[in-house]
Short mmCIF file of N, CA and C in Angstrom, two decimals:
data_model
loop_
_atom_site.label_atom_id
_atom_site.label_comp_id
_atom_site.label_asym_id
_atom_site.label_seq_id
_atom_site.Cartn_x
_atom_site.Cartn_y
_atom_site.Cartn_z
N MET A 1 11.50 7.54 -3.39
CA MET A 1 10.61 6.99 -3.36
C MET A 1 10.22 5.71 -3.52
N ALA A 2 9.37 5.35 -3.26
CA ALA A 2 8.72 4.18 -3.51
C ALA A 2 7.76 3.37 -4.75
N ASN A 3 8.74 2.48 -5.55
CA ASN A 3 7.66 2.02 -6.44
C ASN A 3 6.70 0.39 -5.88
N VAL A 4 5.83 0.36 -6.79
CA VAL A 4 4.76 -0.71 -5.76
C VAL A 4 4.12 -1.84 -7.16
N MET A 5 3.97 -2.70 -6.79
CA MET A 5 3.66 -3.42 -7.59
C MET A 5 2.16 -4.34 -7.25
N ILE A 6 0.82 -4.13 -8.24
CA ILE A 6 -0.53 -4.08 -7.29
C ILE A 6 -1.02 -5.40 -8.31
N ASN A 7 -1.97 -6.28 -7.84
CA ASN A 7 -2.42 -7.18 -8.39
C ASN A 7 -4.22 -7.47 -7.86
N VAL A 8 -4.58 -6.30 -8.90
CA VAL A 8 -6.01 -6.37 -9.10
C VAL A 8 -6.64 -7.25 -10.28
N PRO A 9 -7.64 -7.25 -10.29
CA PRO A 9 -8.37 -8.29 -11.25
C PRO A 9 -8.61 -7.36 -12.29
N LYS A 10 -9.21 -7.05 -13.41
CA LYS A 10 -9.28 -6.42 -14.10
C LYS A 10 -11.18 -6.50 -14.55
N THR A 11 -11.27 -7.36 -13.93
CA THR A 11 -13.06 -7.25 -14.19
C THR A 11 -13.64 -7.85 -12.72
N ALA A 12 -14.50 -8.29 -12.64
CA ALA A 12 -15.41 -8.90 -11.69
C ALA A 12 -17.33 -9.03 -11.11
N ARG A 13 -17.45 -10.05 -11.18
CA ARG A 13 -18.88 -9.56 -10.95
C ARG A 13 -19.71 -8.77 -9.76
N ARG A 14 -20.35 -8.37 -10.22
CA ARG A 14 -21.12 -7.63 -8.66
C ARG A 14 -21.24 -8.60 -8.05
N GLY A 15 -20.91 -8.24 -6.76
CA GLY A 15 -21.00 -9.45 -5.18
C GLY A 15 -19.85 -10.28 -5.06
N GLU A 16 -18.75 -9.78 -6.18
CA GLU A 16 -17.66 -11.10 -5.74
C GLU A 16 -16.82 -10.61 -4.32
N VAL A 17 -16.55 -11.36 -3.99
CA VAL A 17 -15.23 -10.40 -3.20
C VAL A 17 -13.56 -10.94 -3.75
N ILE A 18 -12.69 -9.65 -4.13
CA ILE A 18 -11.92 -9.93 -4.79
C ILE A 18 -10.47 -9.79 -3.42
N GLU A 19 -9.29 -10.04 -3.88
CA GLU A 19 -8.21 -9.98 -2.85
C GLU A 19 -7.48 -8.57 -4.38
N ILE A 20 -6.76 -7.61 -2.92
CA ILE A 20 -6.31 -6.97 -3.67
C ILE A 20 -4.98 -6.78 -2.93
N LYS A 21 -3.80 -7.07 -4.10
CA LYS A 21 -2.21 -7.38 -3.33
C LYS A 21 -1.07 -6.05 -3.85
N ALA A 22 -0.61 -5.94 -2.93
CA ALA A 22 0.20 -4.93 -3.10
C ALA A 22 1.86 -5.14 -2.63
N LEU A 23 2.72 -4.76 -3.23
CA LEU A 23 3.98 -5.37 -2.92
C LEU A 23 4.87 -3.81 -2.74
N ILE A 24 5.15 -3.23 -1.89
CA ILE A 24 5.78 -2.15 -1.97
C ILE A 24 7.39 -2.03 -1.47
N LEU A 25 7.88 -1.49 -2.81
CA LEU A 25 9.02 -1.73 -2.78
C LEU A 25 9.88 -0.33 -1.54
N HIS A 26 10.07 -0.44 -0.70
CA HIS A 26 10.69 0.87 0.63
C HIS A 26 11.45 -0.01 1.06
N PRO A 27 12.49 0.75 1.99
CA PRO A 27 13.59 -0.04 2.53
C PRO A 27 13.31 -0.25 4.32
N MET A 28 11.96 0.56 4.98
CA MET A 28 11.57 0.64 5.95
C MET A 28 12.85 0.99 7.17
N GLU A 29 13.47 1.53 7.02
CA GLU A 29 14.20 1.68 7.76
C GLU A 29 14.29 2.30 9.84
N THR A 30 14.25 1.76 10.73
CA THR A 30 13.84 1.60 12.03
C THR A 30 14.36 2.76 12.55
N GLY A 31 15.71 3.87 12.49
CA GLY A 31 16.40 4.78 13.00
C GLY A 31 16.93 4.13 14.35
N PHE A 32 17.13 2.93 14.45
CA PHE A 32 17.71 2.48 15.45
C PHE A 32 19.31 1.24 14.80
N ARG A 33 19.18 1.36 14.20
CA ARG A 33 20.26 0.39 13.07
C ARG A 33 21.49 1.25 12.93
N PRO A 34 22.59 0.49 13.20
CA PRO A 34 23.59 2.10 12.60
C PRO A 34 24.06 1.18 11.34
N GLY A 35 24.65 2.32 10.43
CA GLY A 35 25.10 2.31 9.03
C GLY A 35 26.43 1.35 9.11
N THR A 36 27.01 1.44 8.24
CA THR A 36 28.58 0.53 7.94
C THR A 36 29.68 1.56 8.55
N ASN A 37 28.95 3.10 8.14
CA ASN A 37 30.12 4.31 9.33
C ASN A 37 29.74 4.26 10.92
N GLY A 38 29.19 3.73 11.43
CA GLY A 38 28.75 3.13 12.66
C GLY A 38 27.51 4.62 13.36
N ARG A 39 27.19 4.82 12.18
CA ARG A 39 26.80 6.51 12.46
C ARG A 39 24.59 5.77 12.36
N ILE A 40 23.75 6.49 13.24
CA ILE A 40 22.99 5.68 13.33
C ILE A 40 21.51 5.70 11.95
N ILE A 41 21.43 5.23 11.05
CA ILE A 41 20.15 5.26 9.84
C ILE A 41 19.32 6.18 9.92
N PRO A 42 19.23 7.03 10.02
CA PRO A 42 18.34 8.22 9.99
C PRO A 42 16.70 6.97 9.80
N ARG A 43 15.34 7.02 10.28
CA ARG A 43 14.32 6.75 10.50
C ARG A 43 13.35 6.82 8.69
N ASN A 44 12.65 6.09 8.18
CA ASN A 44 12.42 6.30 7.08
C ASN A 44 11.65 5.02 6.84
N ILE A 45 9.84 5.68 7.37
CA ILE A 45 8.85 3.83 7.41
C ILE A 45 8.10 4.75 6.81
N ILE A 46 7.08 3.94 5.87
CA ILE A 46 6.01 3.89 5.39
C ILE A 46 5.01 4.04 6.70
N GLU A 47 4.33 4.88 7.23
CA GLU A 47 3.48 5.40 8.61
C GLU A 47 1.99 4.93 8.22
N ARG A 48 1.18 5.19 7.23
CA ARG A 48 0.27 4.59 6.61
C ARG A 48 -0.32 4.00 5.26
N PHE A 49 -1.01 3.28 5.31
CA PHE A 49 -1.90 2.19 3.47
C PHE A 49 -3.34 2.23 3.61
N THR A 50 -3.86 3.26 2.50
CA THR A 50 -5.05 3.58 2.45
C THR A 50 -5.54 2.70 1.43
N ALA A 51 -6.72 1.97 0.93
CA ALA A 51 -6.53 1.74 -0.29
C ALA A 51 -8.61 2.47 -0.26
N THR A 52 -8.62 3.26 -1.50
CA THR A 52 -10.15 3.79 -1.94
C THR A 52 -11.33 3.25 -2.80
N TRP A 53 -12.27 3.01 -3.04
CA TRP A 53 -12.80 2.50 -4.23
C TRP A 53 -13.67 3.38 -4.66
N ASN A 54 -13.36 3.82 -5.73
CA ASN A 54 -14.25 5.80 -5.90
C ASN A 54 -14.19 6.42 -4.96
N GLY A 55 -13.78 6.49 -4.67
CA GLY A 55 -13.31 7.80 -3.33
C GLY A 55 -13.65 6.95 -1.92
N ARG A 56 -14.24 6.08 -1.72
CA ARG A 56 -14.96 5.51 -0.70
C ARG A 56 -13.90 4.67 -0.10
N GLU A 57 -13.04 4.66 1.25
CA GLU A 57 -12.29 4.11 1.57
C GLU A 57 -12.53 2.37 1.96
N VAL A 58 -12.33 1.46 1.60
CA VAL A 58 -12.04 0.09 1.60
C VAL A 58 -11.18 -0.47 2.42
N PHE A 59 -9.75 0.19 2.72
CA PHE A 59 -9.00 -0.60 3.39
C PHE A 59 -7.97 0.50 4.21
N SER A 60 -7.52 0.30 5.42
CA SER A 60 -6.35 1.41 5.76
C SER A 60 -5.38 0.68 7.22
N MET A 61 -4.34 1.06 6.89
CA MET A 61 -3.00 0.72 8.37
C MET A 61 -2.65 1.32 8.56
N ALA A 62 -2.44 1.20 9.95
CA ALA A 62 -1.30 1.33 10.28
C ALA A 62 0.61 0.78 10.16
N MET A 63 1.59 1.12 9.92
CA MET A 63 2.28 0.34 9.83
C MET A 63 3.60 1.25 11.04
N SER A 64 4.64 0.40 11.25
CA SER A 64 5.45 0.73 13.00
C SER A 64 6.57 0.15 11.62
N PRO A 65 7.87 1.12 12.93
CA PRO A 65 8.87 0.43 12.67
C PRO A 65 9.67 -1.44 12.04
N ALA A 66 8.89 -2.11 13.05
CA ALA A 66 8.93 -3.68 13.22
C ALA A 66 8.19 -3.88 12.06
N VAL A 67 7.67 -2.66 11.06
CA VAL A 67 7.50 -4.01 9.70
C VAL A 67 8.39 -4.38 8.82
N ALA A 68 8.42 -5.13 8.12
CA ALA A 68 9.82 -5.47 7.35
C ALA A 68 10.05 -4.90 6.22
N ALA A 69 11.22 -4.84 5.35
CA ALA A 69 11.52 -3.88 4.14
C ALA A 69 10.78 -4.53 2.98
N ASN A 70 10.12 -3.83 2.20
CA ASN A 70 9.27 -3.96 0.91
C ASN A 70 7.80 -4.91 1.48
N PRO A 71 6.95 -4.39 2.14
CA PRO A 71 5.79 -4.86 3.02
C PRO A 71 4.90 -5.15 1.86
N PHE A 72 3.99 -6.26 2.11
CA PHE A 72 3.20 -6.88 1.05
C PHE A 72 2.03 -6.73 1.88
N VAL A 73 0.69 -6.17 1.16
CA VAL A 73 -0.49 -5.86 1.49
C VAL A 73 -1.52 -6.80 1.22
N SER A 74 -2.13 -7.57 1.92
CA SER A 74 -3.02 -8.33 0.87
C SER A 74 -4.85 -7.96 1.68
N PHE A 75 -5.21 -7.53 1.04
CA PHE A 75 -6.71 -7.43 1.45
C PHE A 75 -7.88 -7.49 0.52
N PHE A 76 -9.39 -7.73 0.79
CA PHE A 76 -10.07 -8.42 0.39
C PHE A 76 -11.24 -7.62 0.46
N ALA A 77 -12.01 -7.17 -0.91
CA ALA A 77 -13.33 -5.84 -1.29
C ALA A 77 -14.30 -6.86 -1.85
N VAL A 78 -15.84 -5.88 -1.50
CA VAL A 78 -16.17 -6.58 -2.74
C VAL A 78 -16.77 -5.47 -4.32
N ALA A 79 -17.04 -6.46 -4.72
CA ALA A 79 -16.70 -5.32 -5.82
C ALA A 79 -18.38 -4.96 -5.94
N SER A 80 -18.49 -3.93 -6.55
CA SER A 80 -19.73 -3.28 -6.16
C SER A 80 -20.10 -1.92 -7.12
N GLU A 81 -18.91 -1.64 -7.96
CA GLU A 81 -19.23 -1.14 -8.83
C GLU A 81 -18.04 -0.54 -10.11
N SER A 82 -18.38 -0.53 -10.87
CA SER A 82 -16.51 -0.71 -11.78
C SER A 82 -16.00 1.43 -11.41
N GLY A 83 -15.33 0.91 -11.53
CA GLY A 83 -14.62 2.52 -11.37
C GLY A 83 -12.63 2.50 -11.00
N THR A 84 -12.62 2.87 -10.16
CA THR A 84 -10.96 3.33 -9.55
C THR A 84 -10.72 2.62 -8.14
N ILE A 85 -9.45 2.20 -8.32
CA ILE A 85 -9.33 1.28 -6.60
C ILE A 85 -7.90 1.99 -6.72
N ALA A 86 -8.11 3.08 -5.90
CA ALA A 86 -6.51 3.76 -5.68
C ALA A 86 -5.75 3.44 -4.28
N LEU A 87 -4.17 3.16 -4.01
CA LEU A 87 -4.03 2.73 -3.28
C LEU A 87 -2.94 3.62 -2.93
N ARG A 88 -3.06 4.23 -1.43
CA ARG A 88 -1.67 5.38 -1.22
C ARG A 88 -1.34 5.04 0.26
N TRP A 89 -0.07 5.58 0.35
CA TRP A 89 0.52 4.84 1.48
C TRP A 89 1.76 5.96 1.82
N THR A 90 1.59 6.76 2.58
CA THR A 90 2.93 8.37 3.40
C THR A 90 3.49 7.81 4.32
N GLY A 91 4.76 8.35 4.69
CA GLY A 91 5.22 7.95 5.50
C GLY A 91 6.36 9.13 5.86
N ASP A 92 7.25 9.24 6.44
CA ASP A 92 8.33 10.34 7.44
C ASP A 92 8.11 11.23 5.93
N GLU A 93 8.87 12.27 6.86
CA GLU A 93 9.23 13.64 6.23
C GLU A 93 8.10 13.85 4.76
N GLY A 94 6.78 13.67 4.72
CA GLY A 94 5.85 13.90 4.15
C GLY A 94 5.84 12.96 2.66
N PHE A 95 6.27 11.74 3.08
CA PHE A 95 6.17 11.16 1.97
C PHE A 95 5.34 11.16 1.34
N ALA A 96 4.19 10.77 0.20
CA ALA A 96 3.15 10.26 -0.39
C ALA A 96 3.53 9.68 -1.62
N VAL A 97 2.91 8.81 -1.40
CA VAL A 97 2.89 7.94 -3.02
C VAL A 97 1.31 7.48 -3.39
N GLU A 98 1.19 7.97 -4.43
CA GLU A 98 -0.84 6.86 -4.80
C GLU A 98 -0.53 6.15 -6.29
N GLU A 99 -1.36 5.47 -5.99
CA GLU A 99 -1.10 4.45 -6.81
C GLU A 99 -2.28 4.18 -7.75
N GLN A 100 -3.18 4.03 -9.39
CA GLN A 100 -4.53 3.36 -9.57
C GLN A 100 -4.27 2.88 -10.69
N VAL A 101 -5.73 1.96 -9.88
CA VAL A 101 -6.25 0.73 -11.14
C VAL A 101 -7.50 0.49 -10.73
N ALA A 102 -7.79 1.22 -12.31
CA ALA A 102 -9.39 0.60 -12.96
C ALA A 102 -9.80 -1.07 -12.80
N ILE A 103 -11.23 -1.35 -12.36
CA ILE A 103 -11.57 -2.32 -12.38
C ILE A 103 -12.88 -2.29 -13.00
N THR A 104 -13.36 -3.19 -13.91
CA THR A 104 -15.10 -3.09 -14.44
C THR A 104 -15.69 -4.12 -13.60
N VAL A 105 -16.81 -3.82 -13.57
CA VAL A 105 -17.75 -4.82 -12.38
C VAL A 105 -18.76 -4.85 -13.80
N GLY A 106 -19.51 -6.33 -13.42
CA GLY A 106 -20.76 -6.54 -14.25
C GLY A 106 -21.31 -7.33 -13.77
#
């Protein structure tokens, strides 16, 4: 399972552009690298990252084996209403994690 460090402002003015950052702690194994025993380490990557604001998608990206371990994702969104920003990432073998952060827009 991956852990994440999220940086989102707790408050914003209506119409303000805010930066949302996430550092996802995940090994991102390509499936091509041999381990210490000489056998190939199985592929284990995050395939998709999405962000929603009160259920509306505001950002999404597809990842590939070329993405480094512990990927850092940063994007901008316009603060339109108070609510919940949900960050979700999914990967190999049905792996899925979601974290939510509350934001107050005034």
